[in-house]
Amino acid sequence: MTYSPPCCIISLHTKIHERGVLYVRLIIQQKNLIGRLYRYFYIYFETFSVPTIETLFLLVLSMLALESADSIRFLYQHFLSGITEKSLNAFYYACSYAKADYSKFMNVTASMALKLIPDSLKLQPVFLCIDDTMISKFGKKFEDVSILFDHAAHNGSNYLNGHCFVSIMLCVPVWKGNKSVYLSLPLGYRIWKKKEASKLDLAASLVHQVMPSLSSVKNVILLCDSWYAKKNLVRMVDEYENLDIICNARNDSVIYDLAPPKSGKRGRPPKHGKRLSIKDDFSFSEEKIGDYYIGVRRVLSNIFGEREVLAFVTSTGNTGSVGRLFFSTVFPEQLTMFCAWQEKTPLNQTGSEWMKYIPLFLYGFRWNIEVSYYEQKTFWSLCCYRIRSRKGIELLVNLINISYCAMKILSYQDATLKKYQNISVQEFRFILSSQIREQVFYAHFVKNIENCIKSIPFINTLKRLLQQQGYYF
């Protein structure tokens, strides 16, 4: 990564150095890992005040070093107190009261992701996935906590006390060996509050926030499940020329055949044809594609207005089974998709006879957002926040999220980390965690020998030995 820190960073280093904080020994060294991490995350924080930049980066660094974010107190006791003179309250204050517009994190991550797309894959579509997830909390002390309906019944009940987060994910194509894969990057989280805007409006605002960053992309495809297949969201495809949508829909959604040609008779011509049934009016494939028989035809639907869309119906073929309905505003002939290069099945098995089903195959990328929920809740302490204010919760959750995204982006962005592209984000974090803690240890070591040992040649010899191991002081 080539980056020249602006003057404000240099002045930050000078002020911290005057206080004799160990933090400066780690950050000002551009060659070591912590220095490179600082330059990476500085892009997210560059519009904040200098103390806020320092505090938020330290939080992110501690999350990576401890491989956890159980609480701010936990991070402080086990890592932060050893490298900074800041108090515990300084970190709580930064999360809840600092002037930090974390909504811009989404645009920064999106811009970084687009730079990862190689020239040979520039014409491939990118995907935006919208969904929501719930986090259970005990008590009523958290701001905006409420009783929520949980269709998955994770705690044995259909209701839980907690927060509902609406999130958006970006998937961009990159090379993995000789195959094209999609790198999935969650862009941001927002808490949904019952008495404010609906989840649909909140999801639409997230799309509006990120779309200006994707203006240079030829095809942006929004993926969502049946809950979000409503006018509030699907009509957004009319606002952006490069935006389309592929969505699951309720199987009782009203769909019509295309309007018949004008007959020349008096009176207003019909706006649409007869109403269609997903059981009787679709011709299914002769053999199963994956686990399903698939039928497809052009239709009209009320939620899309007068826009002609593709309707896909999948069926297991069992007697009495009810098929699933999907809509797509993008047609196969509009896509530039290099199917033979795809790692994902069944895209890489698509021949000429399956080309008409490509929009349905692309819907499978929506599952990546569910995978990210699982990883962040299980391995990244997404559910463990203890801060009570809404702003503090959202900022902390989004700090966890940009740390998670960094583990995916850095191996493509930094040539020295390229060898870690094929391992999981958790394994990569473990490797970085070990290196961060080693660098903190050696910084402590150098600081102590400078205070205790008076022999300058001996100190310089020790420093040279450490530099041979990749540590610079």
Short mmCIF file of C-alpha atoms in Angstrom, two decimals, residues 47-331:
data_model
loop_
_atom_site.label_atom_id
_atom_site.label_comp_id
_atom_site.label_asym_id
_atom_site.label_seq_id
_atom_site.Cartn_x
_atom_site.Cartn_y
_atom_site.Cartn_z
CA THR A 47 -12.63 13.63 8.70
CA PHE A 48 -12.66 13.15 12.50
CA SER A 49 -10.69 15.12 15.08
CA VAL A 50 -7.15 13.96 15.91
CA PRO A 51 -8.03 12.55 19.37
CA THR A 52 -11.01 10.68 17.89
CA ILE A 53 -8.85 9.20 15.13
CA GLU A 54 -6.37 7.93 17.71
CA THR A 55 -9.08 6.50 19.99
CA LEU A 56 -11.04 4.70 17.27
CA PHE A 57 -7.93 3.21 15.71
CA LEU A 58 -6.82 1.92 19.10
CA LEU A 59 -10.21 0.24 19.50
CA VAL A 60 -9.87 -1.44 16.10
CA LEU A 61 -6.28 -2.47 16.84
CA SER A 62 -7.32 -4.02 20.15
CA MET A 63 -10.11 -5.99 18.43
CA LEU A 64 -7.58 -7.48 16.04
CA ALA A 65 -4.94 -8.09 18.71
CA LEU A 66 -7.32 -9.86 21.14
CA GLU A 67 -9.44 -11.52 18.42
CA SER A 68 -12.48 -10.39 20.36
CA ALA A 69 -14.59 -7.37 21.27
CA ASP A 70 -16.45 -8.66 24.32
CA SER A 71 -16.63 -5.16 25.76
CA ILE A 72 -14.70 -1.90 25.74
CA ARG A 73 -13.65 -2.60 29.32
CA PHE A 74 -12.28 -5.99 28.27
CA LEU A 75 -10.28 -4.40 25.42
CA TYR A 76 -8.93 -1.76 27.77
CA GLN A 77 -7.91 -4.08 30.58
CA HIS A 78 -6.18 -6.64 28.38
CA PHE A 79 -4.56 -4.46 25.70
CA LEU A 80 -5.25 -0.74 25.54
CA SER A 81 -4.04 0.16 29.03
CA GLY A 82 -0.61 -1.19 28.11
CA ILE A 83 -0.03 0.99 25.06
CA THR A 84 -1.78 4.28 25.80
CA GLU A 85 -2.28 6.71 28.66
CA LYS A 86 -5.91 7.30 27.65
CA SER A 87 -8.45 6.43 30.33
CA LEU A 88 -11.24 3.89 29.93
CA ASN A 89 -13.81 6.70 29.86
CA ALA A 90 -12.08 8.21 26.81
CA PHE A 91 -13.06 5.17 24.75
CA TYR A 92 -16.66 5.19 25.99
CA TYR A 93 -16.86 8.91 25.27
CA ALA A 94 -15.51 8.50 21.73
CA CYS A 95 -18.17 5.91 20.89
CA SER A 96 -21.17 7.76 22.35
CA TYR A 97 -20.40 11.46 22.04
CA ALA A 98 -17.57 12.12 19.59
CA LYS A 99 -18.45 13.89 16.34
CA ALA A 100 -17.92 10.86 14.11
CA ASP A 101 -20.07 10.31 11.02
CA TYR A 102 -19.78 6.53 10.69
CA SER A 103 -22.34 6.43 7.86
CA LYS A 104 -19.42 7.26 5.52
CA PHE A 105 -17.77 3.94 6.41
CA MET A 106 -20.00 2.29 3.79
CA ASN A 107 -18.76 4.53 0.99
CA VAL A 108 -15.11 4.09 1.99
CA THR A 109 -15.43 0.28 2.00
CA ALA A 110 -17.31 0.35 -1.32
CA SER A 111 -14.62 2.52 -2.93
CA MET A 112 -11.88 0.19 -1.67
CA ALA A 113 -13.78 -2.85 -2.96
CA LEU A 114 -14.19 -1.43 -6.47
CA LYS A 115 -10.42 -0.85 -6.70
CA LEU A 116 -9.90 -4.59 -6.15
CA ILE A 117 -11.76 -5.53 -9.35
CA PRO A 118 -9.18 -6.45 -12.04
CA ASP A 119 -9.53 -4.93 -15.51
CA SER A 120 -10.47 -8.31 -17.00
CA LEU A 121 -13.56 -8.46 -14.74
CA LYS A 122 -14.70 -4.84 -15.00
CA LEU A 123 -17.76 -5.79 -17.07
CA GLN A 124 -18.98 -8.34 -14.53
CA PRO A 125 -21.96 -7.26 -12.40
CA VAL A 126 -21.54 -6.41 -8.72
CA PHE A 127 -24.16 -7.30 -6.14
CA LEU A 128 -25.78 -5.46 -3.24
CA CYS A 129 -27.45 -7.71 -0.66
CA ILE A 130 -30.01 -6.35 1.80
CA ASP A 131 -31.16 -8.18 4.93
CA ASP A 132 -31.62 -7.77 8.67
CA THR A 133 -30.50 -9.68 11.73
CA MET A 134 -31.52 -9.65 15.38
CA ILE A 135 -29.36 -9.53 18.49
CA SER A 136 -30.85 -10.57 21.80
CA LYS A 137 -30.11 -8.41 24.87
CA PHE A 138 -31.14 -8.69 28.51
CA GLY A 139 -32.92 -5.84 30.28
CA LYS A 140 -34.27 -2.50 29.11
CA LYS A 141 -31.22 -0.28 29.68
CA PHE A 142 -30.09 -0.32 26.05
CA GLU A 143 -31.45 2.52 23.94
CA ASP A 144 -34.10 1.44 21.38
CA VAL A 145 -34.26 -2.13 22.71
CA SER A 146 -37.68 -3.69 22.09
CA ILE A 147 -39.63 -6.92 21.79
CA LEU A 148 -39.13 -8.27 18.25
CA PHE A 149 -40.68 -11.10 16.28
CA ASP A 150 -38.08 -13.75 15.47
CA HIS A 151 -39.25 -16.18 12.78
CA ALA A 152 -36.28 -18.46 13.44
CA ALA A 153 -37.13 -18.80 17.15
CA HIS A 154 -33.49 -19.01 18.22
CA ASN A 155 -34.33 -18.92 21.93
CA GLY A 156 -37.31 -21.30 21.73
CA SER A 157 -39.79 -18.43 21.39
CA ASN A 158 -41.01 -16.43 18.43
CA TYR A 159 -40.19 -13.22 20.31
CA LEU A 160 -36.98 -11.81 21.73
CA ASN A 161 -35.88 -8.70 23.55
CA GLY A 162 -33.12 -6.95 21.63
CA HIS A 163 -32.12 -4.93 18.58
CA CYS A 164 -32.82 -5.44 14.89
CA PHE A 165 -30.01 -4.35 12.56
CA VAL A 166 -30.59 -3.71 8.86
CA SER A 167 -27.41 -4.18 6.84
CA ILE A 168 -26.12 -4.03 3.29
CA MET A 169 -23.36 -6.08 1.64
CA LEU A 170 -21.35 -5.55 -1.54
CA CYS A 171 -20.01 -8.47 -3.61
CA VAL A 172 -17.26 -7.72 -6.14
CA PRO A 173 -15.50 -10.09 -8.59
CA VAL A 174 -11.83 -10.96 -8.06
CA TRP A 175 -9.49 -13.69 -9.29
CA LYS A 176 -8.78 -16.75 -7.19
CA GLY A 177 -6.28 -18.75 -9.19
CA ASN A 178 -7.87 -19.19 -12.61
CA LYS A 179 -11.42 -18.84 -11.29
CA SER A 180 -13.55 -15.77 -10.72
CA VAL A 181 -15.02 -15.48 -7.23
CA TYR A 182 -17.05 -12.80 -5.52
CA LEU A 183 -15.55 -11.12 -2.47
CA SER A 184 -18.36 -10.34 -0.02
CA LEU A 185 -17.97 -7.20 2.09
CA PRO A 186 -20.63 -6.04 4.60
CA LEU A 187 -20.77 -2.27 4.22
CA GLY A 188 -22.64 -1.20 7.34
CA TYR A 189 -25.32 -1.73 9.99
CA ARG A 190 -28.16 0.46 11.21
CA ILE A 191 -30.50 -0.13 14.16
CA TRP A 192 -34.16 -0.26 13.23
CA LYS A 193 -36.51 1.47 15.68
CA LYS A 194 -40.17 0.48 15.61
CA LYS A 195 -41.62 3.95 16.03
CA GLU A 196 -39.43 5.50 13.35
CA ALA A 197 -39.09 4.53 9.68
CA SER A 198 -39.93 0.99 8.56
CA LYS A 199 -37.20 -1.54 7.79
CA LEU A 200 -38.00 -1.04 4.11
CA ASP A 201 -37.33 2.70 4.35
CA LEU A 202 -34.14 2.05 6.31
CA ALA A 203 -32.97 -0.46 3.69
CA ALA A 204 -33.77 2.04 0.92
CA SER A 205 -31.72 4.72 2.72
CA LEU A 206 -28.72 2.36 2.85
CA VAL A 207 -28.98 1.77 -0.90
CA HIS A 208 -29.24 5.53 -1.51
CA GLN A 209 -26.15 6.04 0.65
CA VAL A 210 -23.95 3.61 -1.27
CA MET A 211 -25.15 3.98 -4.88
CA PRO A 212 -23.17 7.20 -5.60
CA SER A 213 -20.00 5.18 -4.92
CA LEU A 214 -21.10 2.62 -7.53
CA SER A 215 -21.91 5.08 -10.32
CA SER A 216 -18.99 3.80 -12.42
CA VAL A 217 -20.21 0.19 -12.39
CA LYS A 218 -22.14 -1.01 -15.44
CA ASN A 219 -24.45 -3.48 -13.66
CA VAL A 220 -25.37 -3.28 -9.97
CA ILE A 221 -27.84 -5.98 -8.94
CA LEU A 222 -29.75 -5.72 -5.67
CA LEU A 223 -30.57 -9.07 -4.01
CA CYS A 224 -33.17 -9.43 -1.26
CA ASP A 225 -35.59 -11.96 0.17
CA SER A 226 -39.39 -11.87 0.01
CA TRP A 227 -39.75 -9.55 3.02
CA TYR A 228 -38.04 -6.71 1.13
CA ALA A 229 -39.78 -7.34 -2.20
CA LYS A 230 -42.08 -4.34 -1.74
CA LYS A 231 -42.62 -1.14 -3.70
CA ASN A 232 -40.46 0.93 -1.32
CA LEU A 233 -37.36 -0.97 -2.39
CA VAL A 234 -38.02 -2.48 -5.83
CA ARG A 235 -39.04 0.86 -7.36
CA MET A 236 -35.50 2.12 -6.68
CA VAL A 237 -34.42 0.46 -9.93
CA ASP A 238 -36.19 3.33 -11.70
CA GLU A 239 -34.03 5.91 -9.89
CA TYR A 240 -30.63 4.54 -10.95
CA GLU A 241 -29.80 3.63 -14.53
CA ASN A 242 -27.29 0.93 -13.56
CA LEU A 243 -29.40 -0.70 -10.81
CA ASP A 244 -31.49 -3.88 -11.19
CA ILE A 245 -33.05 -6.22 -8.68
CA ILE A 246 -33.42 -9.99 -8.29
CA CYS A 247 -35.67 -10.94 -5.39
CA ASN A 248 -37.61 -13.75 -3.86
CA ALA A 249 -41.33 -12.99 -3.55
CA ARG A 250 -44.38 -14.40 -1.82
CA ASN A 251 -45.76 -17.26 -3.88
CA ASP A 252 -49.23 -15.67 -3.74
CA SER A 253 -48.01 -12.45 -5.37
CA VAL A 254 -50.28 -11.24 -8.16
CA ILE A 255 -48.67 -11.63 -11.58
CA TYR A 256 -50.13 -11.05 -15.04
CA ASP A 257 -49.33 -12.06 -18.57
CA LEU A 258 -48.03 -9.32 -20.88
CA ALA A 259 -50.58 -6.98 -22.39
CA PRO A 260 -52.03 -8.30 -25.68
CA PRO A 261 -51.20 -6.34 -28.86
CA LYS A 262 -53.51 -3.45 -29.69
CA SER A 263 -56.52 -4.57 -31.67
CA GLY A 264 -57.41 -1.19 -33.17
CA LYS A 265 -60.87 -1.29 -31.59
CA ARG A 266 -62.36 1.61 -29.68
CA GLY A 267 -61.66 1.98 -25.96
CA ARG A 268 -58.61 1.84 -23.74
CA PRO A 269 -56.37 -1.15 -24.46
CA PRO A 270 -55.77 -3.50 -21.50
CA LYS A 271 -52.70 -2.75 -19.36
CA HIS A 272 -51.94 -6.43 -18.82
CA GLY A 273 -53.07 -9.89 -19.80
CA LYS A 274 -54.77 -12.55 -17.71
CA ARG A 275 -53.73 -13.30 -14.15
CA LEU A 276 -51.21 -16.13 -13.99
CA SER A 277 -50.84 -19.05 -11.59
CA ILE A 278 -47.39 -20.30 -10.60
CA LYS A 279 -48.78 -23.85 -10.61
CA ASP A 280 -50.49 -23.97 -13.99
CA ASP A 281 -49.06 -21.24 -16.23
CA PHE A 282 -45.32 -21.98 -16.20
CA SER A 283 -43.50 -24.55 -18.35
CA PHE A 284 -40.81 -26.24 -16.28
CA SER A 285 -37.47 -27.60 -17.39
CA GLU A 286 -37.42 -31.25 -18.44
CA GLU A 287 -34.73 -32.13 -15.90
CA LYS A 288 -33.80 -30.81 -12.51
CA ILE A 289 -31.29 -27.98 -12.38
CA GLY A 290 -29.65 -28.50 -9.04
CA ASP A 291 -32.49 -29.57 -6.76
CA TYR A 292 -35.35 -27.95 -8.67
CA TYR A 293 -37.30 -27.84 -11.88
CA ILE A 294 -37.41 -24.25 -13.12
CA GLY A 295 -39.99 -22.32 -15.11
CA VAL A 296 -39.53 -18.82 -16.47
CA ARG A 297 -41.58 -16.27 -18.41
CA ARG A 298 -41.95 -12.51 -18.84
CA VAL A 299 -44.70 -11.05 -16.68
CA LEU A 300 -46.15 -7.88 -15.19
CA SER A 301 -46.65 -7.37 -11.46
CA ASN A 302 -48.21 -4.64 -9.36
CA ILE A 303 -45.08 -4.02 -7.28
CA PHE A 304 -43.09 -3.18 -10.42
CA GLY A 305 -45.81 -1.03 -12.00
CA GLU A 306 -45.68 -1.13 -15.80
CA ARG A 307 -42.16 -2.53 -15.90
CA GLU A 308 -41.80 -5.91 -17.62
CA VAL A 309 -39.88 -8.42 -15.48
CA LEU A 310 -38.83 -12.06 -15.54
CA ALA A 311 -40.65 -14.41 -13.18
CA PHE A 312 -38.96 -17.66 -12.13
CA VAL A 313 -40.77 -20.50 -10.39
CA THR A 314 -38.90 -23.40 -8.79
CA SER A 315 -40.46 -26.72 -7.90
CA THR A 316 -39.18 -29.94 -6.35
CA GLY A 317 -41.60 -31.91 -8.53
CA ASN A 318 -43.30 -33.54 -5.56
CA THR A 319 -47.08 -33.80 -5.69
CA GLY A 320 -48.73 -30.96 -3.84
CA SER A 321 -45.51 -28.99 -3.40
CA VAL A 322 -45.83 -25.21 -3.66
CA GLY A 323 -43.16 -23.57 -5.81
CA ARG A 324 -41.08 -20.51 -4.92
CA LEU A 325 -41.42 -17.31 -6.93
CA PHE A 326 -38.58 -14.98 -7.93
CA PHE A 327 -38.55 -11.72 -9.89
CA SER A 328 -35.72 -10.22 -11.95
CA THR A 329 -35.59 -6.86 -13.67
CA VAL A 330 -32.39 -7.87 -15.45
CA PHE A 331 -32.57 -10.13 -18.49
#
